[in-house]
């Protein structure tokens, strides 16, 4: 076994000490020495399976698979597999014309029939495309010249944004087993899978049959490493060219030592507290407001994120200009106001904390996960700040899937997560998923607002004037700000360690792609 030239015995011991995931990464990186080793990406996101709904983001980010539509940094629709599109005058029929020369990695042409099969599968709830009022998805015409036609029951202007989501990625017919399950990833992107070992590893190489420019980087690997310290060590030691999901302490060390560059982009992502408003205590908006008023957001942002500007004053950050509402009073810490609201809601201080009129204590449990390394730190800070307000909260650190699971079985009380409101480039689609009639895995639980549901439905149709759409967004943000079905904690920056071998790195604010095709090896 030959390690890379700069992989020292000390570095190997550091990685082994960091845990079993790091030890696995050492084994994966122990490849025969070559003139140019593959580009190595390391991140916290495991390959949860092969279905587009569970792990499509891994394959679209690596540009292995494509979606019918793409999106610009500000969320505007761009061509993807569809090189052009048109909408009928009544807004009920969308025609998408595919790139004529597009090929799957097995050499088969990308046909409208293949796309239709994938989109039909993506319509199954809770996938995002299930939200669209689709009557039918069909191929119009035959062979390579056929269009994909989506017919709606009512106008839906947000459709292109949904078709840019990773859950709608297009796979070759050869990807599917006889029972319809995905058995392999045969996409149409500039890179093709050469090896994969879920949940941790996938390696891809340039696809010679791609109908676009040939990437400068011939081979790329992705490795899921659970601990942020491991990812930082790999970047610092030259075993990762791109390292995502770094904790604040590691970022400080990396910047100080200067062995790698740290690139930053502000994301449309907010660290939120998901609240089960179906619980008797949390059903009272005064208690949710008190939980919010007890939080020292500037302190958390400064001490834990090392960036005071990330303290959330409302749900949507200023970078989401259309949704950031300057008229809202900023969220702030006010322990006295929190105490008054709790008292008005019937919770009185006792030697062991808050109790209601019948003597029952206010005790809650909070679930979070370490995929975003700052979340457990923020959870501990919240626990202490709420303790000072008399609210006892037990923190449980598990897997990211524990929060949606707790939503579905009703067991979740509080959940701390980092929610990207532009997983669909138009945030309306994500907000409909989170704050629609039934709530959502990462949004409302036991809470609904008919006004919000109606406003989002109208926005999704895309038929409102600019002035009307702005008024609807203002209405939505005002209700969410006042009633706090989710409580904003901090806004978010993506910070990535970039190794010295690479040039042309840019970060996608929508987190749709690693933009590998724009990269090149440093001279």
CSV table of N, CA, C and O in Angstrom, one decimal, residues 218-276:
chain,number,residue,atom,x,y,z
A,218,UNK,N,-9.9,15.5,-14.6
A,218,UNK,CA,-10.3,14.2,-15.2
A,218,UNK,C,-11.1,13.3,-14.2
A,218,UNK,O,-11.9,12.5,-14.6
A,219,UNK,N,-10.7,13.4,-12.9
A,219,UNK,CA,-11.2,12.4,-12.0
A,219,UNK,C,-11.5,13.1,-10.6
A,219,UNK,O,-10.7,14.0,-10.2
A,220,UNK,N,-12.5,12.7,-10.0
A,220,UNK,CA,-12.9,13.3,-8.7
A,220,UNK,C,-13.5,12.3,-7.8
A,220,UNK,O,-14.2,11.3,-8.2
A,221,UNK,N,-13.2,12.4,-6.5
A,221,UNK,CA,-13.8,11.5,-5.5
A,221,UNK,C,-14.5,12.4,-4.4
A,221,UNK,O,-14.1,13.5,-4.1
A,222,UNK,N,-15.6,11.8,-3.9
A,222,UNK,CA,-16.3,12.4,-2.8
A,222,UNK,C,-16.2,11.4,-1.6
A,222,UNK,O,-16.4,10.2,-1.8
A,223,UNK,N,-15.9,11.9,-0.4
A,223,UNK,CA,-15.8,11.1,0.8
A,223,UNK,C,-16.7,11.7,1.9
A,223,UNK,O,-16.5,12.9,2.1
A,224,UNK,N,-17.6,11.0,2.5
A,224,UNK,CA,-18.3,11.4,3.6
A,224,UNK,C,-17.5,11.1,4.9
A,224,UNK,O,-17.3,9.9,5.2
A,225,UNK,N,-17.2,12.1,5.6
A,225,UNK,CA,-16.4,12.0,6.9
A,225,UNK,C,-17.2,12.7,8.0
A,225,UNK,O,-17.5,13.9,7.9
A,226,UNK,N,-17.6,11.9,9.0
A,226,UNK,CA,-18.6,12.4,10.0
A,226,UNK,C,-18.1,13.5,10.9
A,226,UNK,O,-18.9,14.4,11.3
A,227,UNK,N,-16.8,13.6,11.2
A,227,UNK,CA,-16.3,14.6,12.1
A,227,UNK,C,-15.7,15.7,11.4
A,227,UNK,O,-14.8,15.6,10.5
A,228,UNK,N,-16.1,16.9,11.9
A,228,UNK,CA,-15.5,18.1,11.2
A,228,UNK,C,-14.0,18.3,11.5
A,228,UNK,O,-13.3,18.8,10.6
A,229,UNK,N,-13.5,17.8,12.6
A,229,UNK,CA,-12.1,17.8,12.9
A,229,UNK,C,-11.3,17.0,11.8
A,229,UNK,O,-10.2,17.3,11.4
A,230,UNK,N,-11.9,15.8,11.5
A,230,UNK,CA,-11.3,15.0,10.5
A,230,UNK,C,-11.2,15.7,9.1
A,230,UNK,O,-10.2,15.7,8.4
A,231,UNK,N,-12.3,16.4,8.7
A,231,UNK,CA,-12.3,17.1,7.5
A,231,UNK,C,-11.3,18.2,7.4
A,231,UNK,O,-10.6,18.4,6.4
A,232,UNK,N,-11.1,18.9,8.5
A,232,UNK,CA,-10.1,19.9,8.6
A,232,UNK,C,-8.7,19.4,8.5
A,232,UNK,O,-7.9,19.9,7.8
A,233,UNK,N,-8.5,18.3,9.2
A,233,UNK,CA,-7.1,17.7,9.2
A,233,UNK,C,-6.8,17.2,7.8
A,233,UNK,O,-5.7,17.3,7.3
A,234,UNK,N,-7.8,16.7,7.1
A,234,UNK,CA,-7.6,16.2,5.7
A,234,UNK,C,-7.2,17.4,4.8
A,234,UNK,O,-6.3,17.3,3.9
A,235,UNK,N,-7.9,18.5,5.0
A,235,UNK,CA,-7.6,19.7,4.1
A,235,UNK,C,-6.2,20.2,4.5
A,235,UNK,O,-5.4,20.5,3.6
A,236,UNK,N,-5.9,20.3,5.7
A,236,UNK,CA,-4.6,20.8,6.2
A,236,UNK,C,-3.4,19.9,5.7
A,236,UNK,O,-2.4,20.4,5.4
A,237,UNK,N,-3.7,18.6,5.7
A,237,UNK,CA,-2.6,17.7,5.4
A,237,UNK,C,-2.5,17.4,3.9
A,237,UNK,O,-1.7,16.6,3.5
A,238,UNK,N,-3.4,18.0,3.1
A,238,UNK,CA,-3.3,17.8,1.6
A,238,UNK,C,-4.0,16.6,1.1
A,238,UNK,O,-3.9,16.2,0.0
A,239,UNK,N,-4.8,15.9,2.0
A,239,UNK,CA,-5.6,14.8,1.6
A,239,UNK,C,-7.0,15.1,1.1
A,239,UNK,O,-7.8,14.2,0.7
A,240,UNK,N,-7.4,16.4,1.2
A,240,UNK,CA,-8.6,16.9,0.6
A,240,UNK,C,-8.4,18.2,-0.1
A,240,UNK,O,-7.8,19.1,0.4
A,241,UNK,N,-8.9,18.3,-1.3
A,241,UNK,CA,-8.7,19.5,-2.1
A,241,UNK,C,-9.9,20.5,-1.8
A,241,UNK,O,-9.7,21.7,-1.8
A,242,UNK,N,-11.0,20.0,-1.4
A,242,UNK,CA,-12.2,20.8,-1.0
A,242,UNK,C,-12.8,20.1,0.3
A,242,UNK,O,-13.1,18.9,0.2
A,243,UNK,N,-12.9,20.9,1.3
A,243,UNK,CA,-13.4,20.3,2.6
A,243,UNK,C,-14.6,21.2,3.0
A,243,UNK,O,-14.4,22.4,3.3
A,244,UNK,N,-15.8,20.6,3.1
A,244,UNK,CA,-17.0,21.3,3.4
A,244,UNK,C,-17.4,20.9,4.9
A,244,UNK,O,-17.0,19.9,5.4
A,245,UNK,N,-18.2,21.8,5.5
A,245,UNK,CA,-18.7,21.5,6.8
A,245,UNK,C,-17.7,21.6,7.9
A,245,UNK,O,-17.5,20.6,8.7
A,246,UNK,N,-17.0,22.7,8.0
A,246,UNK,CA,-15.9,22.9,9.0
A,246,UNK,C,-16.4,23.6,10.2
A,246,UNK,O,-17.2,24.6,10.1
A,247,UNK,N,-16.0,23.2,11.4
A,247,UNK,CA,-16.4,23.8,12.6
A,247,UNK,C,-15.6,25.1,12.8
A,247,UNK,O,-14.5,25.3,12.3
A,248,UNK,N,-16.1,26.1,13.6
A,248,UNK,CA,-15.5,27.4,13.8
A,248,UNK,C,-14.0,27.3,14.3
A,248,UNK,O,-13.2,28.0,13.8
A,249,UNK,N,-13.8,26.4,15.2
A,249,UNK,CA,-12.4,26.3,15.8
A,249,UNK,C,-11.4,25.8,14.7
A,249,UNK,O,-10.3,26.4,14.6
A,250,UNK,N,-11.8,24.9,13.9
A,250,UNK,CA,-10.9,24.4,12.8
A,250,UNK,C,-10.7,25.5,11.8
A,250,UNK,O,-9.6,25.7,11.3
A,251,UNK,N,-11.7,26.3,11.5
A,251,UNK,CA,-11.6,27.4,10.6
A,251,UNK,C,-10.6,28.4,11.0
A,251,UNK,O,-9.7,28.9,10.3
A,252,UNK,N,-10.6,28.7,12.3
A,252,UNK,CA,-9.6,29.7,12.9
A,252,UNK,C,-8.2,29.1,12.7
A,252,UNK,O,-7.3,29.8,12.3
A,253,UNK,N,-8.1,27.8,13.0
A,253,UNK,CA,-6.7,27.2,12.9
A,253,UNK,C,-6.3,27.2,11.4
A,253,UNK,O,-5.1,27.6,11.1
A,254,UNK,N,-7.1,26.9,10.5
A,254,UNK,CA,-6.8,26.8,9.1
A,254,UNK,C,-6.4,28.2,8.6
A,254,UNK,O,-5.4,28.3,7.8
A,255,UNK,N,-7.1,29.2,9.0
A,255,UNK,CA,-6.8,30.6,8.5
A,255,UNK,C,-5.4,31.0,9.1
A,255,UNK,O,-4.6,31.7,8.5
A,256,UNK,N,-5.2,30.7,10.4
A,256,UNK,CA,-4.0,31.1,11.1
A,256,UNK,C,-2.8,30.4,10.4
A,256,UNK,O,-1.7,31.1,10.2
A,257,UNK,N,-2.9,29.2,10.1
A,257,UNK,CA,-1.7,28.5,9.6
A,257,UNK,C,-1.5,28.7,8.1
A,257,UNK,O,-0.3,28.6,7.6
A,258,UNK,N,-2.5,29.1,7.4
A,258,UNK,CA,-2.4,29.5,6.0
A,258,UNK,C,-2.0,28.4,5.0
A,258,UNK,O,-1.5,28.7,3.9
A,259,UNK,N,-2.2,27.2,5.4
A,259,UNK,CA,-1.8,26.1,4.4
A,259,UNK,C,-2.8,25.9,3.3
A,259,UNK,O,-2.5,25.3,2.3
A,260,UNK,N,-4.1,26.3,3.6
A,260,UNK,CA,-5.1,26.2,2.6
A,260,UNK,C,-5.9,27.5,2.6
A,260,UNK,O,-5.8,28.3,3.6
A,261,UNK,N,-6.6,27.8,1.6
A,261,UNK,CA,-7.4,29.0,1.5
A,261,UNK,C,-8.8,28.6,2.0
A,261,UNK,O,-9.3,27.5,1.8
A,262,UNK,N,-9.5,29.5,2.6
A,262,UNK,CA,-10.8,29.3,3.1
A,262,UNK,C,-11.7,30.3,2.3
A,262,UNK,O,-11.6,31.5,2.4
A,263,UNK,N,-12.6,29.7,1.4
A,263,UNK,CA,-13.6,30.5,0.6
A,263,UNK,C,-14.9,30.5,1.4
A,263,UNK,O,-15.3,29.5,2.0
A,264,UNK,N,-15.6,31.6,1.2
A,264,UNK,CA,-16.9,31.8,1.9
A,264,UNK,C,-18.0,32.3,1.0
A,264,UNK,O,-17.7,33.1,0.1
A,265,UNK,N,-19.2,31.8,1.2
A,265,UNK,CA,-20.4,32.3,0.5
A,265,UNK,C,-21.5,32.3,1.4
A,265,UNK,O,-21.7,31.3,2.2
A,266,UNK,N,-22.3,33.4,1.5
A,266,UNK,CA,-23.5,33.4,2.3
A,266,UNK,C,-24.6,32.7,1.6
A,266,UNK,O,-24.9,32.9,0.4
A,267,UNK,N,-25.2,31.8,2.3
A,267,UNK,CA,-26.3,30.9,1.8
A,267,UNK,C,-27.7,31.4,2.2
A,267,UNK,O,-27.8,32.0,3.2
A,268,UNK,N,-28.7,31.0,1.4
A,268,UNK,CA,-30.1,31.2,1.9
A,268,UNK,C,-30.5,30.2,2.9
A,268,UNK,O,-31.5,29.5,2.8
A,269,UNK,N,-29.7,30.0,3.9
A,269,UNK,CA,-29.9,29.0,4.9
A,269,UNK,C,-29.9,29.6,6.3
A,269,UNK,O,-29.2,30.6,6.6
A,270,UNK,N,-30.8,29.1,7.2
A,270,UNK,CA,-31.0,29.7,8.5
A,270,UNK,C,-30.9,28.5,9.5
A,270,UNK,O,-31.6,27.5,9.3
A,271,UNK,N,-30.2,28.7,10.6
A,271,UNK,CA,-30.3,27.8,11.7
A,271,UNK,C,-31.6,28.1,12.4
A,271,UNK,O,-31.8,29.2,12.9
A,272,UNK,N,-32.5,27.1,12.4
A,272,UNK,CA,-33.8,27.2,13.0
A,272,UNK,C,-34.1,26.3,14.1
A,272,UNK,O,-33.5,25.2,14.2
A,273,UNK,N,-35.0,26.7,15.0
A,273,UNK,CA,-35.5,25.8,16.0
A,273,UNK,C,-36.9,25.4,15.5
A,273,UNK,O,-37.9,26.2,15.5
A,274,UNK,N,-37.1,24.1,15.2
A,274,UNK,CA,-38.4,23.6,14.8
A,274,UNK,C,-39.2,23.3,16.1
A,274,UNK,O,-38.7,22.6,17.0
A,275,UNK,N,-40.4,23.8,16.2
A,275,UNK,CA,-41.2,23.7,17.4
A,275,UNK,C,-42.5,22.8,17.2
A,275,UNK,O,-43.2,23.1,16.2
A,276,UNK,N,-42.7,21.9,18.0
A,276,UNK,CA,-43.9,21.1,18.0
A,276,UNK,C,-45.1,21.8,18.6
A,276,UNK,O,-45.3,21.7,19.8
